[in-house]
Coordinates of C-alpha atoms and ligand atoms in Angstrom, one line a residue:
M188 CA -5.3 8.1 -29.1
L189 CA -2.4 9.5 -27.3
F190 CA -2.7 11.9 -24.4
P191 CA 0.0 14.5 -24.3
P192 CA 1.1 15.4 -20.8
Y193 CA 0.2 18.9 -19.7
W194 CA 3.9 19.7 -18.7
V195 CA 4.6 19.3 -22.4
L196 CA 1.4 21.2 -23.5
L197 CA 1.9 24.1 -21.1
G198 CA 5.7 24.1 -21.3
L199 CA 5.8 23.6 -17.5
S200 CA 8.6 21.9 -15.7
I201 CA 8.0 19.6 -12.8
T202 CA 11.3 18.0 -11.8
V203 CA 11.1 14.3 -11.2
P204 CA 14.4 12.7 -10.2
V205 CA 14.6 9.5 -12.2
Q206 CA 16.8 6.5 -11.6
Q207 CA 18.2 5.5 -14.9
A208 CA 19.7 2.0 -15.4
A209 CA 22.4 1.3 -18.0
E210 CA 21.1 -0.3 -21.1
G211 CA 20.2 -4.0 -20.6
S212 CA 20.9 -4.0 -16.8
F213 CA 18.8 -3.6 -13.7
P214 CA 19.7 -0.8 -11.2
P215 CA 20.2 -2.0 -7.6
P216 CA 17.3 -1.5 -5.1
C217 CA 19.1 1.5 -3.7
D218 CA 22.7 2.8 -3.5
S219 CA 23.5 1.4 -0.1
K220 CA 26.2 -1.3 -0.3
I221 CA 25.0 -2.6 3.1
Y222 CA 21.2 -2.4 3.2
C223 CA 20.4 -3.0 -0.5
T224 CA 23.1 -4.9 -2.3
G225 CA 26.6 -6.4 -1.9
E226 CA 28.4 -9.3 -0.3
L227 CA 27.8 -8.4 3.4
L228 CA 24.0 -8.3 2.9
K229 CA 24.1 -11.6 0.9
Q230 CA 26.2 -13.5 3.4
V231 CA 24.3 -12.3 6.5
Q232 CA 20.9 -12.9 5.0
L233 CA 21.7 -16.3 3.5
A234 CA 23.1 -17.4 6.9
K235 CA 19.6 -16.6 8.3
L236 CA 20.9 -15.1 11.6
F237 CA 17.4 -13.8 12.5
N238 CA 13.9 -15.3 12.3
D239 CA 12.7 -12.4 10.2
S240 CA 14.9 -11.3 7.3
K241 CA 13.7 -7.8 7.9
H242 CA 15.6 -7.7 11.2
F243 CA 19.1 -7.3 9.8
V244 CA 18.3 -4.6 7.3
D245 CA 16.6 -2.5 10.0
M246 CA 19.8 -2.6 12.2
P247 CA 21.6 0.7 12.5
L248 CA 25.4 0.8 12.0
R249 CA 27.8 1.4 14.8
E250 CA 30.4 2.9 12.5
S251 CA 30.4 4.5 9.0
P252 CA 29.4 2.2 6.1
E253 CA 32.9 2.6 4.7
V254 CA 34.5 1.3 7.9
V255 CA 32.0 -1.6 8.3
L256 CA 32.5 -2.6 4.7
E257 CA 36.3 -2.4 5.1
H258 CA 36.2 -4.5 8.3
F259 CA 34.1 -7.1 6.5
K260 CA 36.5 -7.2 3.6
Q261 CA 39.4 -7.8 5.9
L262 CA 37.5 -10.5 7.8
V263 CA 36.6 -12.3 4.5
N264 CA 40.1 -12.0 3.2
S265 CA 41.5 -13.5 6.4
M266 CA 39.5 -16.7 5.9
P267 CA 40.6 -19.5 3.6
G268 CA 38.1 -19.5 0.7
G269 CA 36.4 -16.4 2.1
A270 CA 33.7 -18.3 3.8
L271 CA 32.7 -17.1 7.3
S272 CA 31.1 -19.4 9.9
K273 CA 27.7 -18.6 11.3
Q274 CA 29.4 -17.8 14.6
Q275 CA 31.8 -15.3 13.0
M276 CA 28.9 -13.6 11.3
V277 CA 27.0 -13.3 14.5
K278 CA 30.0 -11.8 16.1
F279 CA 30.6 -9.4 13.2
V280 CA 27.0 -8.2 13.1
G281 CA 26.9 -7.8 16.9
S282 CA 30.0 -5.6 16.9
H283 CA 29.1 -3.5 13.8
F284 CA 25.3 -3.1 14.1
S285 CA 23.0 -2.3 16.9
P286 CA 19.5 -3.8 17.4
P287 CA 16.7 -2.2 15.4
G288 CA 14.0 -0.1 16.9
N289 CA 15.8 2.9 18.4
E290 CA 15.8 4.9 15.2
L291 CA 12.2 5.7 15.9
E292 CA 11.2 6.8 19.4
P293 CA 7.8 6.4 21.1
W294 CA 5.9 9.7 20.7
E295 CA 2.6 10.8 22.2
P296 CA 0.7 12.9 19.7
P297 CA 0.0 16.3 21.4
D298 CA -3.3 16.7 19.6
W299 CA -4.6 13.4 21.0
T300 CA -7.9 13.8 22.8
S301 CA -9.6 11.3 25.0
S302 CA -13.1 12.1 23.7
P303 CA -13.2 12.8 19.9
Q304 CA -16.5 14.1 18.6
L305 CA -17.0 11.0 16.6
L306 CA -18.0 9.2 19.8
N307 CA -21.2 11.3 20.0
R308 CA -22.3 9.9 16.7
I309 CA -22.2 6.2 17.8
S310 CA -25.5 5.0 19.2
D311 CA -24.5 1.5 20.3
P312 CA -22.9 1.7 23.8
K313 CA -20.7 -1.3 23.1
L314 CA -19.3 0.2 19.9
R315 CA -18.8 3.5 21.6
S316 CA -16.7 2.0 24.3
W317 CA -14.7 0.0 21.7
A318 CA -14.1 3.2 19.7
L319 CA -12.7 4.8 22.9
K320 CA -10.2 2.0 23.2
L321 CA -9.2 2.2 19.5
N322 CA -8.6 5.9 20.0
V323 CA -6.1 5.1 22.7
I324 CA -4.1 2.9 20.3
W325 CA -3.0 6.0 18.4
K326 CA -0.8 6.8 21.4
Q327 CA 0.8 3.4 21.2
L328 CA 1.5 3.7 17.5
G329 CA 3.0 7.2 17.6
R330 CA 6.7 7.5 16.7
K331 CA 9.2 10.3 15.9
V332 CA 12.4 9.9 14.0
S333 CA 15.3 10.0 16.5
A334 CA 17.8 12.9 16.3
G335 CA 20.6 10.4 15.3
V336 CA 18.9 9.7 12.0
K337 CA 18.8 13.4 11.1
I338 CA 22.4 13.9 12.1
S339 CA 23.9 10.7 10.6
P340 CA 21.5 9.3 8.1
Q341 CA 24.2 7.1 6.6
L342 CA 24.1 4.9 9.7
Y343 CA 20.5 4.0 9.3
S344 CA 18.2 2.2 6.8
L345 CA 15.4 4.4 8.1
M346 CA 14.6 7.3 5.8
Y347 CA 14.4 10.6 7.6
V348 CA 11.1 12.5 7.5
P349 CA 10.6 15.8 9.4
N350 CA 7.4 15.1 11.3
P351 CA 6.3 12.4 13.8
L352 CA 3.9 9.8 12.5
I353 CA 1.7 6.8 13.3
V354 CA 3.1 3.3 12.3
P355 CA 1.0 0.3 11.3
G356 CA 2.3 -1.8 14.2
G357 CA 4.0 -5.2 14.8
R358 CA 7.0 -5.8 12.5
F359 CA 6.1 -2.7 10.6
I360 CA 7.9 -0.3 12.9
E361 CA 8.3 2.4 10.3
Y362 CA 5.8 4.3 8.1
Y363 CA 4.2 2.8 5.0
Y364 CA 2.6 4.6 2.1
W365 CA -0.8 3.2 1.4
D366 CA -1.4 2.2 5.0
S367 CA -1.0 5.8 5.9
F368 CA -4.1 6.8 3.9
W369 CA -6.4 4.8 6.1
V370 CA -4.4 5.9 9.2
I371 CA -4.9 9.5 8.2
E372 CA -8.6 9.0 7.7
G373 CA -8.8 7.6 11.2
L374 CA -6.7 10.4 12.7
L375 CA -9.0 13.1 11.1
L376 CA -12.0 11.3 12.6
S377 CA -10.2 11.3 16.0
D378 CA -9.8 15.1 15.8
M379 CA -6.0 14.7 15.3
V380 CA -5.7 17.1 12.4
A381 CA -2.1 18.3 13.2
T382 CA -0.8 14.7 13.3
A383 CA -2.5 14.0 10.0
K384 CA -1.1 17.1 8.4
G385 CA 2.4 16.2 9.6
M386 CA 2.2 12.8 8.0
I387 CA 1.0 14.3 4.7
Q388 CA 3.9 16.7 4.9
N389 CA 6.3 13.8 5.3
F390 CA 5.0 12.2 2.1
L391 CA 5.4 15.6 0.3
Y392 CA 8.9 15.7 1.6
L393 CA 9.6 12.3 0.1
V394 CA 8.2 13.3 -3.3
H395 CA 10.4 16.4 -3.2
K396 CA 13.4 14.1 -2.5
F397 CA 12.8 11.1 -4.7
G398 CA 10.1 12.2 -7.2
H399 CA 7.8 9.5 -5.9
I400 CA 6.8 8.0 -2.5
P401 CA 8.7 4.9 -1.6
N402 CA 6.7 1.8 -0.4
G403 CA 7.8 2.5 3.2
G404 CA 10.2 4.4 5.3
R405 CA 13.4 2.3 4.7
I406 CA 16.1 2.9 2.1
Y407 CA 15.6 -0.7 0.8
Y408 CA 12.0 0.3 -0.3
E409 CA 13.2 3.3 -2.2
R410 CA 12.7 2.3 -5.8
R411 CA 9.2 0.8 -5.4
S412 CA 6.1 2.8 -4.5
Q413 CA 2.7 1.7 -3.4
P414 CA -0.9 2.5 -4.4
P415 CA -0.8 6.3 -5.0
F416 CA -3.1 7.7 -2.3
L417 CA -1.2 11.0 -1.6
T418 CA -3.7 13.3 -3.5
L419 CA -6.6 11.5 -1.7
M420 CA -4.9 12.1 1.6
M421 CA -4.9 15.8 0.7
E422 CA -8.6 15.6 -0.2
S423 CA -9.5 14.0 3.2
Y424 CA -7.4 16.7 5.0
L425 CA -9.0 19.5 3.1
K426 CA -12.5 18.2 3.9
H427 CA -11.7 18.5 7.6
T428 CA -9.8 21.8 7.5
N429 CA -10.4 23.8 4.3
D430 CA -6.7 24.6 4.5
T431 CA -6.3 26.0 1.0
D432 CA -2.9 27.6 1.8
F433 CA -1.5 24.1 2.4
L434 CA -3.0 22.9 -0.9
R435 CA -1.5 25.9 -2.7
D436 CA 2.0 25.3 -1.2
S437 CA 1.9 21.6 -2.1
I438 CA 0.0 21.1 -5.3
H439 CA 3.3 21.0 -7.4
L440 CA 4.3 18.0 -5.4
L441 CA 1.0 16.2 -5.9
E442 CA 1.5 16.8 -9.6
A443 CA 5.1 15.6 -9.5
E444 CA 3.9 12.3 -7.9
Y445 CA 1.3 12.0 -10.6
R446 CA 4.0 12.6 -13.2
F447 CA 6.1 9.7 -11.8
W448 CA 3.2 7.3 -12.3
Q449 CA 2.6 8.6 -15.9
E450 CA 6.3 8.5 -16.8
Q451 CA 7.5 5.4 -15.0
R452 CA 4.4 3.2 -14.7
A453 CA 2.3 3.8 -17.8
V454 CA 1.7 1.2 -20.5
N455 CA 0.1 1.1 -23.9
V456 CA -2.7 -1.3 -24.3
S457 CA -4.3 -2.2 -27.7
V458 CA -7.9 -3.3 -27.7
A459 CA -10.1 -3.7 -30.8
G460 CA -7.6 -1.8 -32.9
K461 CA -7.3 1.2 -30.6
Q462 CA -4.4 2.1 -28.3
Y463 CA -4.9 3.3 -24.7
L464 CA -2.5 4.5 -22.2
L465 CA -3.1 3.1 -18.7
N466 CA -1.0 2.2 -15.7
R467 CA 0.5 -0.8 -14.0
Y468 CA 2.8 -1.7 -11.1
N469 CA 6.3 -2.3 -12.5
V470 CA 9.6 -2.3 -10.7
Q471 CA 12.5 -3.3 -13.0
I472 CA 15.0 -4.2 -10.3
G473 CA 16.5 -7.7 -10.6
E474 CA 17.8 -8.4 -7.1
P475 CA 16.2 -10.1 -4.1
R476 CA 14.2 -7.9 -1.8
P477 CA 16.8 -6.9 0.9
E478 CA 14.2 -7.4 3.6
S479 CA 13.2 -10.9 2.3
Y480 CA 16.5 -11.8 0.8
S481 CA 16.8 -15.5 1.6
E482 CA 13.1 -16.1 0.8
D483 CA 13.6 -14.6 -2.7
V484 CA 16.9 -16.5 -3.3
E485 CA 15.2 -19.8 -2.4
L486 CA 12.2 -19.0 -4.5
A487 CA 14.4 -18.4 -7.5
A488 CA 16.6 -21.5 -7.0
G489 CA 17.0 -23.6 -10.1
L490 CA 16.1 -20.7 -12.5
D491 CA 18.7 -19.4 -14.9
E492 CA 20.2 -15.9 -14.1
E493 CA 17.9 -13.9 -16.4
A494 CA 14.8 -15.7 -15.1
Q495 CA 15.9 -15.1 -11.5
Q496 CA 16.3 -11.4 -12.1
N497 CA 12.9 -11.2 -13.9
L498 CA 11.2 -13.0 -11.0
W499 CA 12.8 -10.7 -8.4
A500 CA 11.7 -7.7 -10.4
E501 CA 8.1 -9.1 -10.6
L502 CA 8.1 -9.8 -6.8
K503 CA 9.0 -6.1 -6.2
G504 CA 6.2 -5.1 -8.5
A505 CA 3.8 -7.2 -6.4
A506 CA 5.2 -5.4 -3.3
E507 CA 4.5 -2.1 -5.1
S508 CA 0.8 -3.1 -5.7
G509 CA 0.3 -3.5 -1.9
W510 CA -0.9 -7.1 -2.6
D511 CA 2.2 -9.1 -1.8
F512 CA 1.6 -11.8 -2.5
S513 CA -1.5 -12.9 -4.4
S514 CA -2.7 -15.3 -7.1
R515 CA -3.9 -12.1 -8.7
W516 CA -0.4 -11.6 -10.1
F517 CA 0.3 -15.2 -11.0
L518 CA 0.6 -16.1 -14.6
P519 CA 1.1 -19.8 -14.6
G520 CA 1.7 -22.1 -17.5
P521 CA -1.2 -24.1 -19.0
P522 CA -3.1 -26.4 -16.6
P523 CA -2.6 -28.7 -14.8
L524 CA 0.5 -26.7 -13.7
P525 CA -0.3 -25.2 -10.3
A526 CA 0.1 -21.5 -10.0
T527 CA 2.6 -20.5 -7.3
R528 CA 4.5 -17.4 -6.2
Q529 CA 7.2 -18.3 -8.7
D530 CA 4.6 -17.4 -11.4
T531 CA 4.3 -13.8 -10.2
Q532 CA 4.2 -11.5 -13.3
T533 CA 2.8 -8.3 -11.9
S534 CA 4.0 -6.1 -14.8
T535 CA 1.8 -8.1 -17.2
V536 CA -1.4 -6.9 -15.5
V537 CA -3.3 -3.7 -16.0
P538 CA -4.9 -3.5 -12.6
V539 CA -8.4 -2.1 -12.0
D540 CA -7.6 -0.6 -8.6
L541 CA -4.5 1.3 -9.7
N542 CA -6.3 2.9 -12.6
A543 CA -9.4 3.7 -10.5
I544 CA -7.1 5.4 -7.9
L545 CA -5.4 7.4 -10.7
C546 CA -8.8 8.3 -12.2
R547 CA -9.7 9.8 -8.9
V548 CA -6.3 11.6 -8.6
E549 CA -6.9 13.2 -12.0
Q550 CA -10.3 14.4 -11.0
L551 CA -9.0 15.8 -7.7
L552 CA -6.1 17.6 -9.4
A553 CA -8.7 19.1 -11.8
S554 CA -10.8 20.4 -8.9
F555 CA -7.8 21.5 -6.8
N556 CA -6.4 23.5 -9.7
K557 CA -9.8 25.0 -10.3
A558 CA -10.1 26.0 -6.7
L559 CA -6.7 27.6 -6.9
G560 CA -7.6 29.5 -10.0
N561 CA -5.3 27.5 -12.3
G562 CA -7.9 27.2 -15.1
E563 CA -5.6 25.8 -17.8
K564 CA -4.2 23.0 -15.6
A565 CA -7.7 22.3 -14.3
S566 CA -8.9 21.7 -17.9
W567 CA -5.9 19.5 -18.6
F568 CA -6.6 17.3 -15.6
Q569 CA -10.3 17.2 -16.4
A570 CA -9.4 16.0 -19.9
A571 CA -7.0 13.4 -18.5
H572 CA -9.7 12.2 -16.2
E573 CA -12.1 11.8 -19.1
Y574 CA -9.5 10.1 -21.2
R575 CA -8.9 7.6 -18.3
A576 CA -12.6 7.0 -17.8
A577 CA -12.9 6.1 -21.5
A578 CA -9.8 3.9 -21.4
V579 CA -11.0 2.1 -18.2
R580 CA -14.3 1.5 -20.0
A581 CA -12.7 0.2 -23.2
V582 CA -9.9 -1.9 -21.6
L583 CA -11.2 -3.0 -18.1
W584 CA -15.0 -3.2 -18.3
N585 CA -16.3 -6.7 -19.1
D586 CA -19.9 -6.5 -20.2
N587 CA -20.5 -10.3 -19.8
A588 CA -19.3 -10.3 -16.2
G589 CA -20.9 -6.9 -15.5
I590 CA -17.9 -5.6 -13.8
W591 CA -14.4 -4.3 -14.4
L592 CA -11.6 -6.9 -14.6
D593 CA -7.8 -6.8 -14.6
Y594 CA -6.4 -7.0 -18.1
N595 CA -3.5 -9.3 -18.9
L596 CA -1.1 -7.9 -21.5
V597 CA 0.4 -11.3 -22.4
R598 CA -2.9 -13.2 -22.7
Q599 CA -4.6 -10.1 -24.1
R600 CA -7.7 -10.8 -22.1
H601 CA -9.3 -10.2 -18.8
N602 CA -8.6 -12.2 -15.6
Q603 CA -12.1 -13.6 -14.8
A604 CA -11.3 -14.2 -11.1
F605 CA -13.1 -12.3 -8.3
Y606 CA -11.2 -9.7 -6.4
P607 CA -12.7 -6.8 -4.4
S608 CA -10.5 -4.5 -6.4
N609 CA -12.8 -5.3 -9.4
L610 CA -15.3 -2.9 -7.8
T611 CA -13.0 0.0 -7.1
P612 CA -14.2 2.2 -10.0
L613 CA -17.5 2.5 -8.1
W614 CA -15.6 3.9 -5.1
A615 CA -13.5 6.1 -7.4
E616 CA -16.6 7.2 -9.4
C617 CA -14.7 6.5 -12.5
S618 CA -16.2 5.3 -15.8
M619 CA -19.8 4.8 -14.5
E620 CA -21.7 2.3 -16.7
A621 CA -25.5 2.3 -16.8
D622 CA -27.0 0.4 -13.9
V623 CA -23.5 -0.3 -12.7
A624 CA -24.5 -0.7 -9.0
K625 CA -27.2 -3.2 -9.9
R626 CA -24.7 -5.1 -12.0
A627 CA -22.1 -5.0 -9.2
L628 CA -24.7 -6.5 -6.8
H629 CA -25.4 -9.2 -9.3
Y630 CA -21.7 -9.8 -9.8
L631 CA -21.1 -10.1 -6.0
K632 CA -23.9 -12.7 -5.7
E633 CA -22.9 -14.7 -8.8
T634 CA -19.3 -15.0 -7.6
H635 CA -20.3 -16.2 -4.1
A636 CA -18.1 -13.4 -2.7
L637 CA -21.0 -12.6 -0.3
S638 CA -21.1 -16.1 1.2
Y639 CA -18.6 -15.2 3.8
T640 CA -20.2 -13.3 6.7
N641 CA -16.9 -12.3 8.3
G642 CA -15.9 -10.1 5.5
I643 CA -15.3 -9.9 1.7
P644 CA -12.4 -12.3 0.9
T645 CA -9.4 -11.0 -1.1
S646 CA -9.9 -13.7 -3.7
L647 CA -11.6 -17.0 -4.0
A648 CA -8.4 -19.0 -4.3
H649 CA -6.7 -20.8 -1.4
T650 CA -3.0 -20.4 -2.1
G651 CA -1.4 -19.8 1.3
E652 CA -0.6 -16.3 0.1
Q653 CA -1.8 -13.5 2.4
W654 CA -3.7 -11.6 -0.3
D655 CA -5.9 -14.6 -1.1
L656 CA -8.6 -16.6 0.5
P657 CA -9.3 -16.8 3.5
N658 CA -7.9 -13.4 4.3
A659 CA -9.8 -10.2 4.3
W660 CA -8.2 -6.7 4.6
A661 CA -9.7 -3.5 5.9
P662 CA -8.9 -1.2 2.9
L663 CA -10.6 -3.6 0.5
Q664 CA -13.7 -3.8 2.6
Y665 CA -13.8 0.0 2.8
M666 CA -13.5 0.6 -1.0
V667 CA -16.3 -2.0 -1.8
I668 CA -18.6 -0.6 1.0
A669 CA -18.0 3.0 0.1
G670 CA -18.5 2.3 -3.7
L671 CA -21.9 0.6 -3.1
A672 CA -22.9 3.4 -0.6
K673 CA -22.0 6.1 -3.2
S674 CA -24.3 4.6 -5.9
S675 CA -27.9 5.6 -6.5
S676 CA -29.3 2.1 -5.9
P677 CA -31.2 1.5 -2.6
Q678 CA -30.3 -2.2 -2.8
A679 CA -26.6 -1.3 -3.0
H680 CA -27.0 0.9 0.0
D681 CA -28.5 -1.9 2.0
L682 CA -25.7 -4.3 1.0
A683 CA -23.1 -1.7 1.9
F684 CA -24.6 -1.4 5.4
T685 CA -24.7 -5.2 5.8
L686 CA -21.1 -5.5 4.7
A687 CA -20.1 -2.8 7.1
Q688 CA -22.0 -4.4 10.0
N689 CA -20.4 -7.8 9.2
W690 CA -16.9 -6.3 9.2
V691 CA -17.4 -4.3 12.4
R692 CA -18.7 -7.4 14.1
T693 CA -15.8 -9.6 13.0
N694 CA -13.2 -7.0 14.2
L695 CA -15.0 -6.6 17.5
A696 CA -15.4 -10.4 18.1
V697 CA -11.7 -10.9 17.4
Y698 CA -10.8 -7.9 19.6
E699 CA -12.8 -9.4 22.5
K700 CA -11.1 -12.7 22.0
Y701 CA -7.5 -11.6 21.5
H702 CA -7.5 -8.0 22.9
A703 CA -5.9 -6.7 19.8
M704 CA -6.6 -5.3 16.3
F705 CA -5.0 -7.2 13.4
E706 CA -3.7 -6.3 10.0
K707 CA -6.0 -8.9 8.4
Y708 CA -8.8 -11.3 9.3
D709 CA -10.0 -14.8 8.4
V710 CA -13.3 -14.9 6.6
E711 CA -13.7 -18.6 7.4
G712 CA -14.5 -19.9 10.9
D713 CA -15.9 -18.0 13.8
G714 CA -13.7 -14.9 13.8
K715 CA -10.0 -15.0 13.9
P716 CA -7.0 -13.1 12.6
G717 CA -5.7 -13.9 9.1
S718 CA -2.6 -16.0 8.3
G719 CA -0.4 -17.2 5.6
G720 CA 2.3 -15.5 3.5
E721 CA 5.8 -14.7 4.5
Y722 CA 5.4 -13.6 8.2
E723 CA 3.2 -14.1 11.2
V724 CA 0.0 -12.0 11.4
Q725 CA 0.7 -8.5 13.0
V726 CA -1.2 -6.6 15.6
G727 CA -1.7 -2.8 16.0
F728 CA -3.0 -2.1 13.5
G729 CA -3.1 1.3 11.7
W730 CA -5.3 0.7 8.7
T731 CA -7.7 -1.7 10.4
N732 CA -8.4 0.9 13.1
G733 CA -8.7 3.7 10.6
V734 CA -11.3 1.8 8.6
I735 CA -13.4 0.8 11.7
L736 CA -13.5 4.5 12.7
Q737 CA -14.6 5.4 9.1
L738 CA -17.4 2.8 9.3
L739 CA -18.4 4.0 12.7
D740 CA -18.5 7.6 11.4
F741 CA -20.6 6.6 8.4
Y742 CA -23.0 4.2 10.1
G743 CA -22.6 5.0 13.8
D744 CA -26.3 5.8 14.2
R745 CA -27.3 2.4 12.8
L746 CA -24.6 -0.1 13.5
N747 CA -25.7 -2.5 16.3
V748 CA -23.6 -5.2 17.8
T749 CA -25.6 -5.4 21.1
G750 CA -28.2 -7.5 19.4
S751 CA -25.6 -9.9 17.9
E752 CA -23.5 -12.7 19.3
A753 CA -20.3 -10.6 18.7
Ligands
NAG35 C1 12.7 -17.7 16.5 O1 11.7 -18.6 16.2 C2 11.7 -19.7 17.1 C3 10.7 -20.8 16.5 O2 9.6 -20.2 16.1 C4 11.4 -19.2 18.5 O3 11.4 -20.3 19.4 C5 12.5 -18.2 18.9 O4 12.1 -17.6 20.1 C6 12.5 -17.1 17.8 N1 13.7 -16.2 18.2 C7 13.6 -14.9 18.2 C8 14.8 -14.2 18.5 O5 12.5 -14.3 18.0
NAG36 C1 -15.3 24.2 4.4 O1 -15.9 25.1 3.5 C2 -17.2 24.7 3.1 C3 -17.7 25.7 2.0 O2 -17.5 27.0 2.4 C4 -18.1 24.6 4.2 O3 -19.4 24.1 3.8 C5 -17.5 23.6 5.3 O4 -18.3 23.5 6.4 C6 -16.1 24.0 5.6 N1 -15.6 22.9 6.5 C7 -14.8 23.1 7.5 C8 -14.3 21.9 8.2 O5 -14.5 24.3 7.9
NAG37 C1 2.8 4.5 -26.2 O1 2.9 4.5 -27.6 C2 3.3 5.8 -28.1 C3 3.3 5.6 -29.6 O2 2.1 5.1 -30.1 C4 4.7 6.1 -27.6 O3 5.0 7.5 -28.1 C5 4.6 6.2 -26.1 O4 6.0 6.4 -25.6 C6 4.1 4.8 -25.6 N1 4.1 4.9 -24.1 C7 4.5 3.9 -23.3 C8 4.4 4.1 -21.9 O5 5.0 2.9 -23.8
NAG38 C1 -29.8 -3.3 18.7 O1 -30.6 -4.5 18.5 C2 -31.2 -4.9 19.7 C3 -31.8 -6.3 19.5 O2 -32.0 -6.6 18.1 C4 -32.2 -3.9 20.2 O3 -32.8 -4.3 21.4 C5 -31.4 -2.6 20.4 O4 -32.4 -1.5 20.8 C6 -30.7 -2.2 19.2 N1 -29.8 -1.0 19.5 C7 -29.7 0.0 18.7 C8 -28.8 1.1 19.1 O5 -30.3 0.1 17.6

C-alpha cells in the first residue's frame, strides 16, 4: 500500500528547498569552499593544527572568503610542489582566521528566575537544593548570536538565528537540534517560557531557510538533520502556554519539516509480500565531515574512492541519527570479522526510534490541525498516523522478542541486539500491541539491560564508541521511563520509578564528585562520567539537566536520595 502525501491530495504547496546533486555524484556538505570543502580545509585539517578538528571550522574569517582563498592560492603557488610546512599553515591560519567563540556571546536569559515553581514539588531537601543549582546553569549556557554574524554571515561558520538560546556546553558552543528538545523541556519547567519560545522560533526560521533543521548551528552541519523533535517542542510549549496563535502562525513550517522527512528520508520496505513506506537516516554526501576531517580520512584509508565516499556518507547518516557512533549502525562482514566504525551503514537500517518519533509527529499534526479547524488536513495526518502504526507493527515488531527491533534492509531481518530505542514506540504511543508493557518488562529482564543500576546502557556491546556500553545518555533514559510510565501496567510504573531514581542518584553522585553535569554517564563502576568515541566527555550539560528536571517534575514527591548512599 502506498500512502499519497496530503500536499498531492489537497493540491497544497509547501515549499521545501531541496539540494539536488548531479546524477551519479554526491553534493558537497555545504557551498562554503572554506568550511565544507576544498584544498584549504583539507590541508589545514590533515596537518592537525588543533587538538580537536572542530576548532578550525569554528574559526571566523578576518577577511572575505574570496580574499582568504586567493591568498591561500598565492601561497600554495609560491611553494615548489605546492606543499606548505606546518609552520606556514599555522601562520596563514593565524593571520586569516580569528579564534572561535566570539560569534556567540554570553547571554543571561531575562526570564530566568531564582525560584521556579517546580522546586515546590520536590520533597527531598537534597534534591531541591540540587535542582536550585541546576537552574543556575541555564545562565551559564545562555548565548546570543553576535551582531557581526548578522551583518557579515560569510565570515562565519555559525548559522545566524534571530533569538538567543541555550547551548549544550563544552565543545558544543552552538545550538544542536535534538539536544534542544530536552533543553526546552527543562526551560519550560524552570518557568522560562520566553527563552523556550525563542529557541523554537529559531528552528522554525531554519526550516523556512533550508526546508529542514540542520544537525546543529554550523554551516558544515547544513545537509544533515537530527531526530525530528520540532513538532514535539511545539507540543511541550503549548502545554505550558496554550499559545494557539503561535501554533497557527507556524504550523505550515512544522508540516514543511515533516515533508522533508517524507521526501528525503523515506524508504520502501517489503515484508511478507507487502510494501511499506517508513523512514531512515540517510545523508548522501561523500566527503569527510568537515569538523572531523582527519578522523574520517584516516578511517577511510586503504579503501577505494567509491568505498571511501560511501563510508563518509554513512558516517554523516550516523551523525544525523544522533547516535554517532554506535554498533547499532555497524553492518560487518560474516564473523569472525570484528565490527568497527568502518562498517557503519546507517542507511541500511529502518530505525525504531525515528519511526516512533514520526508516528508521534503525525498524531500531533492531526490534533494541531483539528484544533485550528483544518478538518481535511487533520484527517490526512490521522490516516498517516494509522498507516505508520500499521507499518511499524508489520516491519519493526518482533513477536518472539516481544519488542520492536531495527530492521536491516540488506539482511532483510531484524537486528536482535538490545538498544533503549527499541522501547520508544511505548513512549510515542505508536502501534500498541496487546500486553505490550508486560512484554517490554520481560524484554528488559531477558536482555539483562536492568542489571546496571547506574542507568540503562545504550547497548550491550563494548566497542569504545560513545553510543555503546558502558555509556548511558539522558534522552534514552527519559524515553524508556516515560514509555513505561504511560502504560497501564502497575509493574511498569514501578520499574519506571526505579529507573528514574537510579538515574537521578547517578547524576547526583557524579555531580557531588565532579561538581558538574555531563553529556553522558558510565553505567559500570560507582558513578562516573562516560567516555569513548571521538572526543573527551563534555560538561554543561543541556539535555542532561533538562531530563533531570523532567524526572524531578514527574516524581518529585517520591524521589528520595537522602536515604541512599548518593
Ligand atoms: C592538546 O592536547 C595535549 C595532550 O592532550 C595537551 O597537553 C595540550 O594542552 C592540548 N592543547 C590545547 C591547545 O588544548
Ligand atoms: C490550557 O487550556 C486547557 C483547556 O482549556 C486548560 O485545562 C489548561 O489549564 C490550560 N493551560 C494553561 C497553561 O493555561
Ligand atoms: C516506493 O515505491 C513506490 C512504487 O511502489 C514509488 O512510487 C515510491 O517513489 C517509492 N518511494 C521511495 C521513497 O522509494
Ligand atoms: C527518604 O528515605 C529515608 C530513609 O529511607 C527516610 O528517613 C526519609 O523520610 C525519606 N524521605 C522522603 C522525602 O521520603
